[in-house]
Coordinates of C-alpha atoms in Angstrom, one line a residue:
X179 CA 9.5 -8.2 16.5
X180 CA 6.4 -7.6 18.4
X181 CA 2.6 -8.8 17.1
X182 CA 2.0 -5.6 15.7
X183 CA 5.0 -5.0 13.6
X184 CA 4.7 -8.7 12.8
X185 CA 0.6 -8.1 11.6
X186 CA 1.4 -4.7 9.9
X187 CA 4.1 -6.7 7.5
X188 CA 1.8 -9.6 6.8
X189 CA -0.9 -7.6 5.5
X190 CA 1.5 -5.3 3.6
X191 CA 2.6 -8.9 2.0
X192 CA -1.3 -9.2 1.1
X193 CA -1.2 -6.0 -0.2
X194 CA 2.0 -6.1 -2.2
X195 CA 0.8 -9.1 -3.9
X196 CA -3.1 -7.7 -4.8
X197 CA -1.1 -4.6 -6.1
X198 CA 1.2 -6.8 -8.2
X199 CA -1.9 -9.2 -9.9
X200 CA -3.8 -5.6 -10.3
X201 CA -0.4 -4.0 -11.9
X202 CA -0.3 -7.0 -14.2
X203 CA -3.9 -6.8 -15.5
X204 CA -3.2 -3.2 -15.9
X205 CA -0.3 -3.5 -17.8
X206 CA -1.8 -5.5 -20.0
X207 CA -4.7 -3.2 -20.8
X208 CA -2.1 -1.2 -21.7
X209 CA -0.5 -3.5 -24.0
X210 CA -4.2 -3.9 -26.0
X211 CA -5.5 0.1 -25.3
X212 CA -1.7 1.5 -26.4
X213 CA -0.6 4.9 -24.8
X214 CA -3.6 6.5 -22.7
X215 CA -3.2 8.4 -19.5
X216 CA -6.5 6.5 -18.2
X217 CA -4.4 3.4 -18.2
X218 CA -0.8 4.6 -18.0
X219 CA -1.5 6.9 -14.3
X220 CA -2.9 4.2 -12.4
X221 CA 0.0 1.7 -13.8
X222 CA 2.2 3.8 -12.4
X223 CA 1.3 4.5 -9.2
X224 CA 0.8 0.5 -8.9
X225 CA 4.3 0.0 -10.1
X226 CA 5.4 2.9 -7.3
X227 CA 3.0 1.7 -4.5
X228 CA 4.4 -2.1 -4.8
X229 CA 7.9 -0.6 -5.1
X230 CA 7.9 0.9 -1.7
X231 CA 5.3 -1.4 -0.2
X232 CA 8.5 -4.3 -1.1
X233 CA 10.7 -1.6 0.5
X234 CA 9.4 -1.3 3.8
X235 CA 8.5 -4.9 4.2
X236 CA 12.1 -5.8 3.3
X237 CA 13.8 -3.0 6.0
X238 CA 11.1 -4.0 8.4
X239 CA 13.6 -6.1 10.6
X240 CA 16.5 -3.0 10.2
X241 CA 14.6 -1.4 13.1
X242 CA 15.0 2.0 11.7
X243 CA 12.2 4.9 11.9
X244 CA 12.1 5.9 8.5
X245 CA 10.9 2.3 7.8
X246 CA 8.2 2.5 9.9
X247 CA 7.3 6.4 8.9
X248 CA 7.4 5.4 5.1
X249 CA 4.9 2.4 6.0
X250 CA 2.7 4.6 7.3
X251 CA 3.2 7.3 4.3
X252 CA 2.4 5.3 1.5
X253 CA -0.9 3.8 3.6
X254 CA -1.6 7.0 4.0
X255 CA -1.1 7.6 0.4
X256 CA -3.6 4.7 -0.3
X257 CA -5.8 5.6 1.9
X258 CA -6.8 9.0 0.1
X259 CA -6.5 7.2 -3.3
X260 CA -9.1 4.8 -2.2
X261 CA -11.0 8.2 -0.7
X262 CA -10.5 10.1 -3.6
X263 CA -12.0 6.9 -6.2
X264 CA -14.9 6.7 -3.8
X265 CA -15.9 9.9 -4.2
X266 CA -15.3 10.5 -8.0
X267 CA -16.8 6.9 -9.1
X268 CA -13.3 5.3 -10.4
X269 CA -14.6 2.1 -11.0
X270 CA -17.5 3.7 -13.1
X271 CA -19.8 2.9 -10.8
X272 CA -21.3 5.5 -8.0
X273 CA -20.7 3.4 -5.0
X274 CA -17.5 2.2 -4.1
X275 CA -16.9 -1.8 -4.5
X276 CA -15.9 -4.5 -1.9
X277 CA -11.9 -4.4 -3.3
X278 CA -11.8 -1.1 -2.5
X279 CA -13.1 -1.6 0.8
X280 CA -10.8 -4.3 1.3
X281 CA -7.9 -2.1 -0.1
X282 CA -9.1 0.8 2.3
X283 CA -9.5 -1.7 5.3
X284 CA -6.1 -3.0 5.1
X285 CA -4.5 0.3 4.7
X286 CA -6.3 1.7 8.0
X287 CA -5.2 -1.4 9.5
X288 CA -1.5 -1.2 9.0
X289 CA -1.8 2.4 9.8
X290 CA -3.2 1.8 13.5
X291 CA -0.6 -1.3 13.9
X292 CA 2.0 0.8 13.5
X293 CA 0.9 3.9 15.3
X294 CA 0.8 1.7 18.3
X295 CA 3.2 2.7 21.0
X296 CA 4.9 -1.2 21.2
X297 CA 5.2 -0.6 17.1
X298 CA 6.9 2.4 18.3
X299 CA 8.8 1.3 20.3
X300 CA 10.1 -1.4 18.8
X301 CA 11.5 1.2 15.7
X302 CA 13.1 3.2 18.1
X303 CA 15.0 1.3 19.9

């Protein structure tokens, strides 16, 4: 497995696990708001994101392309969430905060490392 494939799953490990602690302080808003959409949407999409961020880092060593093009999707999926909550004030706030540059960062990070022709490479042999 070369660097960059190597890289790409380490920080979707770092990733997997701040979407899990976020998904469990979600859920439990949940638990103490009950059944609102505010909560429920973004517990969902945690649940999903972690769900195929485990995926991919699991299949990584499989070799297979669809691994490596579903890494890439769902970064690219967070990527314009973290877009789309910078621009509309998610956090309540008008500037975006550090985790989501963080979250945003690591995203654009895995992207690049797996765009990268010995990433490439490496899936399709």
């Amino acid at each position: 497995m070369p660097g960059t494939v190597r890289a790409a799953r380490t920080i979707m490990c770092v990733q997997m696990v701040l979407t899990l602690v976020m998904t469990a302080i979600l859920a439990l808003l949940f638990v103490q708001v009950g059944w609102s959409a505010i909560v429920l949407l973004p517990l969902l999409f945690g649940i999903a994101t972690a769900v195929v961020i485990v995926l991919v880092v699991v299949k990584m060593k499989s070799r297979r392309k669809w691994v490596r093009w579903t890494g890439i999707g769902i970064q690219g999926v967070n990527v314009i969430s973290y877009v789309v909550g910078a621009f509309t004030g998610s956090n309540g706030f008008a500037t975006p905060s550090a985790g989501e540059f963080l979250g945003l960062g690591l995203s654009v990070a895995v992207i690049a490392l797996l765009l990268v022709q010995s990433s490439a490479a490496w899936f399709d042999a």
